[in-house]
XYZ file of C-alpha atoms in Angstrom:
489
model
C -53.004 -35.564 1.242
C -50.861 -38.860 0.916
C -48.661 -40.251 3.446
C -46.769 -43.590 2.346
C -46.320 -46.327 4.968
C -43.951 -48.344 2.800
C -41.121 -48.066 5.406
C -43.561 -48.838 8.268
C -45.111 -51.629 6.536
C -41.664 -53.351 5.514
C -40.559 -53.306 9.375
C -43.482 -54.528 10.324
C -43.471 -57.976 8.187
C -42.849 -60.438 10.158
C -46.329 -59.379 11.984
C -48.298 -59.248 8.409
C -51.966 -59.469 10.666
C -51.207 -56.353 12.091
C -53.015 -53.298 11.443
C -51.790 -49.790 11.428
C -53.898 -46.357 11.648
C -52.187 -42.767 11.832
C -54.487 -39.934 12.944
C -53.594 -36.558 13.551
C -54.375 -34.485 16.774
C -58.127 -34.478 15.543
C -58.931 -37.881 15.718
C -58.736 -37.868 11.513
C -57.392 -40.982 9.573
C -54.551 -39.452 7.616
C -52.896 -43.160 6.578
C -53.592 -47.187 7.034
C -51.618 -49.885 5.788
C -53.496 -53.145 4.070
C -53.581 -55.103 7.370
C -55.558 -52.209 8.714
C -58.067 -52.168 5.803
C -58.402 -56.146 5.921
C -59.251 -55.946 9.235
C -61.646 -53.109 8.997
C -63.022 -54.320 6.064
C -62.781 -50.598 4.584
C -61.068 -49.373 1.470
C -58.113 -46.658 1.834
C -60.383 -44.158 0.417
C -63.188 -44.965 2.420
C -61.154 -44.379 5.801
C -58.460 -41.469 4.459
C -60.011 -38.138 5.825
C -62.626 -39.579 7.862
C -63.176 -39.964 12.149
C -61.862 -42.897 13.628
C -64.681 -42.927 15.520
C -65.921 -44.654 11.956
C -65.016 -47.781 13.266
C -66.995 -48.212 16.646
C -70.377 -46.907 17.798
C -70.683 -43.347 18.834
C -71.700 -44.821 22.440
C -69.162 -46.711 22.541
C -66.711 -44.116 21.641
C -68.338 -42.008 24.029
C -67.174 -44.199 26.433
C -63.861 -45.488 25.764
C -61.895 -43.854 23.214
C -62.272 -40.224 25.159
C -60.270 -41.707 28.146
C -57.604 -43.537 25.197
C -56.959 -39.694 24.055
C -57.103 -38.648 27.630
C -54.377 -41.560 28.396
C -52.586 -40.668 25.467
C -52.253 -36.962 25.490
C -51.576 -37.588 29.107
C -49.150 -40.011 28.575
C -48.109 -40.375 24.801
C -49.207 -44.054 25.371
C -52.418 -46.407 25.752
C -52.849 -50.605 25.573
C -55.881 -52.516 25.858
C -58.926 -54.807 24.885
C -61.603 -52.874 22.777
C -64.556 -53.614 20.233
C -64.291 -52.505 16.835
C -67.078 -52.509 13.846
C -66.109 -53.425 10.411
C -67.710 -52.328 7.553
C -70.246 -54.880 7.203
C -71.576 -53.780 10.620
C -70.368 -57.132 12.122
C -68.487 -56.461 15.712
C -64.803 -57.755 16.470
C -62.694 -57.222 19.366
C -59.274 -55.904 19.043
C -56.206 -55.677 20.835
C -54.700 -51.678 20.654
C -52.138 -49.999 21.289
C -51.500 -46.296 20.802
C -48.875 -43.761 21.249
C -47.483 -40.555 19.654
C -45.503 -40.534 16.764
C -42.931 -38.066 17.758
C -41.234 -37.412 21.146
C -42.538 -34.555 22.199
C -46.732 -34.115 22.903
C -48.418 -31.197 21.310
C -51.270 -30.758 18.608
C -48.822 -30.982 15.407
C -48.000 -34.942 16.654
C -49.075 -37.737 14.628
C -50.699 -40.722 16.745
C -49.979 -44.640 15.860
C -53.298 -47.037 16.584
C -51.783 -50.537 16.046
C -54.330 -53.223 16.625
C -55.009 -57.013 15.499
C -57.751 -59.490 16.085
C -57.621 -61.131 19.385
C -58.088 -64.711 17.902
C -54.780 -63.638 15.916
C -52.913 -61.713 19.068
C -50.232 -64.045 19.286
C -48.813 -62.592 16.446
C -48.875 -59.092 18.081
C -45.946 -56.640 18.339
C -44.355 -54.899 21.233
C -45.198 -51.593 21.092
C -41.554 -50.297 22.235
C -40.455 -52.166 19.411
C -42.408 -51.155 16.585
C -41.887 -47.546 17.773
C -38.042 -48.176 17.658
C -38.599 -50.025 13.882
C -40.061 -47.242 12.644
C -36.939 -44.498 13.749
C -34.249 -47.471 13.900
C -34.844 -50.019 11.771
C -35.500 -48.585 8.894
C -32.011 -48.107 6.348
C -33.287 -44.224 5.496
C -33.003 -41.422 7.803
C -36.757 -40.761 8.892
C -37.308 -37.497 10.913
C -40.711 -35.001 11.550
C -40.788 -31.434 10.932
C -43.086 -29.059 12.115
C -44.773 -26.995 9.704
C -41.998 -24.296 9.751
C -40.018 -27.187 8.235
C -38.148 -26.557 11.756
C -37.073 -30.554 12.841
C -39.763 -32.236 15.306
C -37.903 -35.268 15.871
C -34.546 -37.008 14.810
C -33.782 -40.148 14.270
C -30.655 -42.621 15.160
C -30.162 -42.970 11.558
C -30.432 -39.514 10.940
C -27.697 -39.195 13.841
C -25.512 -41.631 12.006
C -25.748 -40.151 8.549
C -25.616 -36.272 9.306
C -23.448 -36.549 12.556
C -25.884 -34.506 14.648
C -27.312 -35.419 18.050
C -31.258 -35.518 18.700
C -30.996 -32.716 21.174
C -29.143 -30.323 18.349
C -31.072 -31.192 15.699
C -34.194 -30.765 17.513
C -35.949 -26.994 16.833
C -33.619 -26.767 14.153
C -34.437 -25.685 10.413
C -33.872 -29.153 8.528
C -32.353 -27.581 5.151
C -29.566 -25.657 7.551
C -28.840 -28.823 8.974
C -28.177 -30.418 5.606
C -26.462 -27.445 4.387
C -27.626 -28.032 0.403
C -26.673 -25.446 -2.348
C -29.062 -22.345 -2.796
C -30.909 -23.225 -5.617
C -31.622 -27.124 -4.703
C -33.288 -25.310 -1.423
C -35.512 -22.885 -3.907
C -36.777 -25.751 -5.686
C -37.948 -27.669 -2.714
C -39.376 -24.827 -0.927
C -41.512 -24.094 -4.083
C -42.491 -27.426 -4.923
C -43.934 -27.566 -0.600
C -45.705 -24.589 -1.399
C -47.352 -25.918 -4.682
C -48.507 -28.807 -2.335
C -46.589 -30.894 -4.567
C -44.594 -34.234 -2.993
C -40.872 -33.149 -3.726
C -38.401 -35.778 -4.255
C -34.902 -34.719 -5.140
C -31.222 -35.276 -5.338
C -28.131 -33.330 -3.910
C -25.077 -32.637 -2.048
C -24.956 -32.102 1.762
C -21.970 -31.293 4.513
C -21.935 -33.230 7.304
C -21.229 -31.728 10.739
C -17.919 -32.947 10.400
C -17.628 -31.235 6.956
C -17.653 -34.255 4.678
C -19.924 -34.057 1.522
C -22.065 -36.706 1.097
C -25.106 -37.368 -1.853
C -28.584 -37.795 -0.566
C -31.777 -38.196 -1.976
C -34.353 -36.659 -0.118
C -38.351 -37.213 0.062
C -40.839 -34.955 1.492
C -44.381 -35.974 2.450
C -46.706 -33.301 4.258
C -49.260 -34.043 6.777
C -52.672 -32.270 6.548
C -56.036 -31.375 7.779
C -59.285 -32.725 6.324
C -59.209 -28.813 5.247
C -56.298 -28.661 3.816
C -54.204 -27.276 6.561
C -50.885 -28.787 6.552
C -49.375 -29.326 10.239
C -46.389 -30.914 9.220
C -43.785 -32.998 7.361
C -42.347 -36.577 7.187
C -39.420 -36.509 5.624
C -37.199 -39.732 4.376
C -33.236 -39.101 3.799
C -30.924 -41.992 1.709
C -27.693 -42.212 1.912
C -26.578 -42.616 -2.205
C -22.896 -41.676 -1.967
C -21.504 -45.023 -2.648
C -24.220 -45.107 -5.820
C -23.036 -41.695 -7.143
C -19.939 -43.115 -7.083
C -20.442 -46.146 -9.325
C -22.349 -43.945 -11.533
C -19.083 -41.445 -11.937
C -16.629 -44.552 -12.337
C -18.786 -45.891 -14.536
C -19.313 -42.459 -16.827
C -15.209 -42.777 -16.710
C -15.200 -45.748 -17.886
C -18.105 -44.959 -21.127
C -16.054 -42.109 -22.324
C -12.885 -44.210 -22.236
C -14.253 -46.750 -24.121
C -15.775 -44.296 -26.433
C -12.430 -42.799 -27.944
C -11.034 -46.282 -28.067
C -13.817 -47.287 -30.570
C -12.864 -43.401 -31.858
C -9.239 -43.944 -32.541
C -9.644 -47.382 -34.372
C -11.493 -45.756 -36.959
C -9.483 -46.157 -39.854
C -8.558 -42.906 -41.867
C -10.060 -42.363 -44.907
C -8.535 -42.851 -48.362
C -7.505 -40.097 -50.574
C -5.866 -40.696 -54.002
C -6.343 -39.398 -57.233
C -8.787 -40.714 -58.470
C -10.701 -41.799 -54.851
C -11.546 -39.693 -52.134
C -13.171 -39.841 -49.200
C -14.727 -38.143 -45.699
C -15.986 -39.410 -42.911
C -17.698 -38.667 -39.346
C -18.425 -40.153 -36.174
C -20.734 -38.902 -33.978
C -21.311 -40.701 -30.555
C -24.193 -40.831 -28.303
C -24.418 -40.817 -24.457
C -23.900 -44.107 -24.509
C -21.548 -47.065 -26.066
C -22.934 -48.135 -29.534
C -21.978 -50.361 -31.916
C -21.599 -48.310 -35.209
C -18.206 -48.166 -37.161
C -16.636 -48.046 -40.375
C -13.741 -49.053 -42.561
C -12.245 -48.478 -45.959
C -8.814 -49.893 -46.795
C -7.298 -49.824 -50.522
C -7.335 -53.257 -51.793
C -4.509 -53.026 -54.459
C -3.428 -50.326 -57.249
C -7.862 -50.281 -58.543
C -9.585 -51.400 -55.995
C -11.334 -50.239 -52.800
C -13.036 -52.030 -50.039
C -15.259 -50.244 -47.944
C -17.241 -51.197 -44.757
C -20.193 -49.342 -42.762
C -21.797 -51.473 -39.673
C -24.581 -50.965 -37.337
C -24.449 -53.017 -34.430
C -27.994 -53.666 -32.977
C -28.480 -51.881 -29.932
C -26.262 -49.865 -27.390
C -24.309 -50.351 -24.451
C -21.223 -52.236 -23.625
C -22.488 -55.608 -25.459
C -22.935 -53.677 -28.790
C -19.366 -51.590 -28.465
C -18.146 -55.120 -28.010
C -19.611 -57.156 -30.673
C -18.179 -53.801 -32.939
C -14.575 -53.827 -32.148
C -14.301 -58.035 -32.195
C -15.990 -57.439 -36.320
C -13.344 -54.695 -36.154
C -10.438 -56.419 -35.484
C -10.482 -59.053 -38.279
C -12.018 -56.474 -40.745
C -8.621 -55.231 -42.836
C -7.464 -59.249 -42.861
C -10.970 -59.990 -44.389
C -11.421 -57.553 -46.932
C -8.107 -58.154 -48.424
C -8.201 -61.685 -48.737
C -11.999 -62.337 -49.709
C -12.492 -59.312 -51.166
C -15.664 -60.286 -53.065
C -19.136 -59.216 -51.163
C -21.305 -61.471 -50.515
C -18.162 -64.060 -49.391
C -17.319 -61.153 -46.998
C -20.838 -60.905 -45.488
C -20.912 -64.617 -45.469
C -17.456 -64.757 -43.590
C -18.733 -61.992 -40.892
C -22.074 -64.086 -40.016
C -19.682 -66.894 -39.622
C -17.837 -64.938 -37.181
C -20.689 -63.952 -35.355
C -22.189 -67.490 -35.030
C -18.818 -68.331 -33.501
C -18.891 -65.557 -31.146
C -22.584 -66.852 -29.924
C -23.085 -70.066 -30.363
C -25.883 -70.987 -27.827
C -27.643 -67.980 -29.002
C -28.075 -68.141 -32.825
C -31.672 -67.220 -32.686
C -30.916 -64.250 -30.459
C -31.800 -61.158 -32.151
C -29.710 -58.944 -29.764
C -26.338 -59.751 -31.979
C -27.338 -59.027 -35.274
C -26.128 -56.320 -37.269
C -26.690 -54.456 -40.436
C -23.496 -53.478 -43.088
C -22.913 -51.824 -46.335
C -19.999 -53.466 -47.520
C -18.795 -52.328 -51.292
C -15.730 -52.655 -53.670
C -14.771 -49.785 -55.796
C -12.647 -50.888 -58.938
C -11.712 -47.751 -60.656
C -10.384 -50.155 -63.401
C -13.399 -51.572 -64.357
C -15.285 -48.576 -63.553
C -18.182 -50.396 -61.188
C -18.802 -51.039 -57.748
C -20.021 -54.468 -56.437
C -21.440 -54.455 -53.058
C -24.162 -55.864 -50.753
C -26.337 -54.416 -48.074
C -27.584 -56.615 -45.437
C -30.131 -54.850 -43.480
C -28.695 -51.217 -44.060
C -30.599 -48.068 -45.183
C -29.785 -47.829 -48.704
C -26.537 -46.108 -49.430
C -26.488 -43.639 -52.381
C -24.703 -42.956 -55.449
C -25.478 -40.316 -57.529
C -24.285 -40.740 -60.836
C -22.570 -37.239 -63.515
C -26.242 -36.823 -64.830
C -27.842 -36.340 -61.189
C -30.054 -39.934 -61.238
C -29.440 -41.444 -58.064
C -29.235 -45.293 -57.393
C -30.140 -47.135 -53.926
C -27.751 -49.389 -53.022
C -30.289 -51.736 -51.657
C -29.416 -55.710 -52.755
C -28.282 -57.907 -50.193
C -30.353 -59.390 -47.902
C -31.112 -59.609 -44.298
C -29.151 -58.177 -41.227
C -25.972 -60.542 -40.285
C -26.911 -62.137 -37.209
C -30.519 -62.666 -38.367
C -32.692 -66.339 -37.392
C -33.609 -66.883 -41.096
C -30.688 -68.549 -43.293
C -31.399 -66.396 -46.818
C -28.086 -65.864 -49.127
C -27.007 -63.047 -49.323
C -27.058 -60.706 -53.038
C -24.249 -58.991 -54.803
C -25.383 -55.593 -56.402
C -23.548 -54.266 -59.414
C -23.858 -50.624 -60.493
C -21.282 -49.217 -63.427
C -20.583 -45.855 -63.357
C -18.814 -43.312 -66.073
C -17.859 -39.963 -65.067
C -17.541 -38.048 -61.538
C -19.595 -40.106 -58.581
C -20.353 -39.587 -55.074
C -21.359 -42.226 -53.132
C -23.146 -41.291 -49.612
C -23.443 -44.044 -46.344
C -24.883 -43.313 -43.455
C -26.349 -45.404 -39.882
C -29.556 -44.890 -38.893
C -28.627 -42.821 -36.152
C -29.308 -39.306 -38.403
C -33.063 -40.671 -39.249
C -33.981 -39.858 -36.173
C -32.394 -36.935 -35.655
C -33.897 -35.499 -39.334
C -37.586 -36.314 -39.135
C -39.672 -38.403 -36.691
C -41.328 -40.042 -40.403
C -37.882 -42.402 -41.564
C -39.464 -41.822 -45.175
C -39.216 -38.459 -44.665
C -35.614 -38.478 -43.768
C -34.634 -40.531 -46.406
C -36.179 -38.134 -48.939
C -34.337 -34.965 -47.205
C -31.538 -37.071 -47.874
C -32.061 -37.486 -50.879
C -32.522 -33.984 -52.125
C -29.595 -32.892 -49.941
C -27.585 -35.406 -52.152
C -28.552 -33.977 -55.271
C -28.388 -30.249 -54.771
C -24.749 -30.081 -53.417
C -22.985 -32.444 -55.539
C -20.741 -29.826 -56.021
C -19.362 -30.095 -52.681
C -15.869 -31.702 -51.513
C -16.179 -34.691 -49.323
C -15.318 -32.900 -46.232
C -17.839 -29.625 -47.093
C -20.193 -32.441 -47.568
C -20.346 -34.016 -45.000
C -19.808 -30.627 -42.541
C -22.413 -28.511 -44.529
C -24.935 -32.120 -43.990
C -24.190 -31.942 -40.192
C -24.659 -28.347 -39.614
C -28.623 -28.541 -41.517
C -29.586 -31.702 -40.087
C -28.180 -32.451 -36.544
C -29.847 -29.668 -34.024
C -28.046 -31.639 -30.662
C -24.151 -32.015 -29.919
C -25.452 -36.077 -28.111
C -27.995 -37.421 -30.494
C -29.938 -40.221 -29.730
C -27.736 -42.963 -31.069
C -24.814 -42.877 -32.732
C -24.228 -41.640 -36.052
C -21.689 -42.535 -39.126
C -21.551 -40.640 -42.462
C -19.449 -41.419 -45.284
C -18.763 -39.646 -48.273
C -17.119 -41.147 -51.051
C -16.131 -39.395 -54.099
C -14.792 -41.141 -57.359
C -12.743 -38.779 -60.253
C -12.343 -39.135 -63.215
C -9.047 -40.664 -64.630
């Protein structure tokens, strides 16, 4: 059994000395907060579950603390001088007041022993007032049940939020009150009766009809035995937060199909063709790519992996995107093009060269049909592949390190000729993931896939790749594949 004082203990911090013990109608500890056990001298689980009369001498309970509960019960309230024993055995006198929990008296009610050294009472509490912090102060609605779940007491801020009064709230089932869907009732009920501490989110009506989000937590109050006698329950308003989150989810898939429709379209000629895919994640990402025919022989294509997600990488992406086509077309040559693009990213950051949240990894590769080869360079990229007429298959691996990266190494132009019918496959590493949890093994499903439907066109590729490989509509992280298919003359 667990009953968490954080709300209690945040009200009461201007008065940090003072301690705070909750028993139930049996005189049994059921929570403390760590003013309590500093006093005391006791650890949490040394007093959960026990007698108070733990912390006095049986005479001396004998003869005080019966006419407290007397006083109490009688009452609901009791304030005076008493000696307490720590756990060391050594005797200190203590200042205490106590009074029930709820409103109304019975054996279900929960009883509040505040007390403090007297050498430290002037920084004692009003008892009034730490009743009303507890009900008032506190920003979540905080009301008792009974154990029929039936409400025991309301608070103001449960007033204020829900729109009932104490006196028709009061005897009423809590979940009616709320008015949550079916099934979000179900679940709580049956996580209670697993003895579990339920926490959830949902919708509830107001009694003036309005629909408002909460997020509701449950904690039960038990016997030593077991038996539980009742409920605290805590009730936040998060209305305002569901509604950022909704804006926000607007504002993710907006962004998403912008980053969509500047995708350029992929080439098809007679003698080059080409596929491609984009599959997003949940979230923004940074991967894109770009293929734009250089003049009457040559091609210039572009895959990039921006390092991370979120709105930061989906930016860095379309800035590189927006100078891309004017790039290609005048440098045209590799490793000047990668050189160029780390240029442009140093420019972007320049306090933050040696921040490794801004790099990025690119295949970047020229096609000249004329010539019949393909320059390129791969800086930080899984290896693209191109599997040559006689099924060998080459990695385009030579570059060097991700753009963006702290070390200053030059980058590498790779070379690869070609003579008959090739098919050139580059993909992010989004689909690693999403093949096998081992990268090498990915890359050598890959591989194989490659080889044994070379057949394929670009398009039954690439749709044939998806369909074996991808087993969720929202991977992980985002995914780019790009199939590239060079005829014959």
């Amino acid at each position: 059994m667990k009953l968490d004082l954080h709300v209690m203990e945040k009200t009461c911090s201007h008065c940090a000395t003072q301690g705070i013990i909750i028993t139930d109608h049996n005189e049994t500890i059921v929570a403390v907060n760590d003013s309590a056990l500093r006093l005391t001298g006791y650890s949490k689980e040394q007093l959960i579950g026990q007698p108070l009369r733990l912390l006095t001498s049986n005479e001396h309970y004998i003869a005080v603390y019966e006419s407290i509960w007397e006083s109490v019960i009688e009452n609901g309230y009791w304030e005076g001088e008493i000696r307490n024993v720590q756990s060391n055995g050594k005797i200190f006198f203590i200042k205490l007041t106590v009074y029930a929990l709820a409103s109304s008296i019975d054996k279900s009610d929960l009883y509040v022993w505040c007390f403090s050294d007297l050498e430290e009472r002037s920084n004692d509490v009003e008892p009034k007032q730490m009743l009303e912090a507890i009900y008032k102060a506190s920003p979540m609605a905080v009301t008792t049940l009974h154990k029929d779940m039936t409400v025991k007491d309301w608070s103001d801020t449960a007033q204020k939020l829900f729109g009932w009064k104490k006196e028709e709230a009061i005897g009423q089932p809590l979940l009616s009150l709320l008015s949550c869907h079916s099934h979000y009732i179900a679940s709580f009920l049956q996580q209670i009766a697993k003895g579990d501490i339920p926490s959830l989110e949902c919708t509830a009506r107001r009694k003036d009809g309005t629909v408002i989000d909460i997020a509701c937590s449950i904690v039960s109050i038990a016997r030593p035995d077991g038996t539980i006698t009742g409920y605290i329950v805590m009730i936040n308003d998060i209305t305002k937060t569901k509604q950022k989150e909704l804006e926000y989810k607007k504002q993710v898939e907006l962004a998403k199909k912008i980053q969509q429709s500047v995708l350029t379209a992929p080439i098809q000629s007679n003698v080059v063709t080409m596929d491609a895919i984009y599959i997003p994640s949940e979230d923004l990402s940074g991967d894109m790519y770009a293929c734009y025919q250089i003049d009457s022989h040559r091609y210039g294509v572009i895959i990039i992996d921006v390092m991370g997600h979120g709105l930061s990488a989906s930016l860095v992406s379309m800035s590189l995107r927006s100078l891309l086509r004017g790039l290609i077309l005048r440098v045209i040559d590799p490793v000047y093009v990668a050189a160029e693009l780390e240029k442009h990213l140093q420019n972007l950051f320049p306090d933050q060269a040696n921040d490794m949240h801004y790099l990025f990894s690119m295949i970047y590769l020229v096609i000249d049909t004329k010539t019949k080869q393909i320059e390129y360079t791969n800086a930080g990229h899984p290896a693209g592949l191109l599997l040559m007429d006689d099924g060998n298959i080459v990695e385009l691996d030579k570059g060097g390190l991700a753009i963006g990266s702290p070390f200053s190494v030059p980058f590498d132009k790779g070379v690869v000729r070609y003579h008959k019918r090739t098919r050139l496959f580059l993909y992010t590493d989004g689909i690693l993931d999403e093949i096998d949890s081992s990268i090498l093994n990915s890359m050598a499903k890959i591989r194989g896939y490659v080889k044994h439907n070379r057949h394929l066109s670009d398009q039954q590729f690439l749709q044939l790749f998806v369909e074996k490989h991808l087993y969720q509509s929202r991977p992980a992280d985002d995914i780019c594949l790009l199939s590239i298919t060079i005829n014959e003359k």
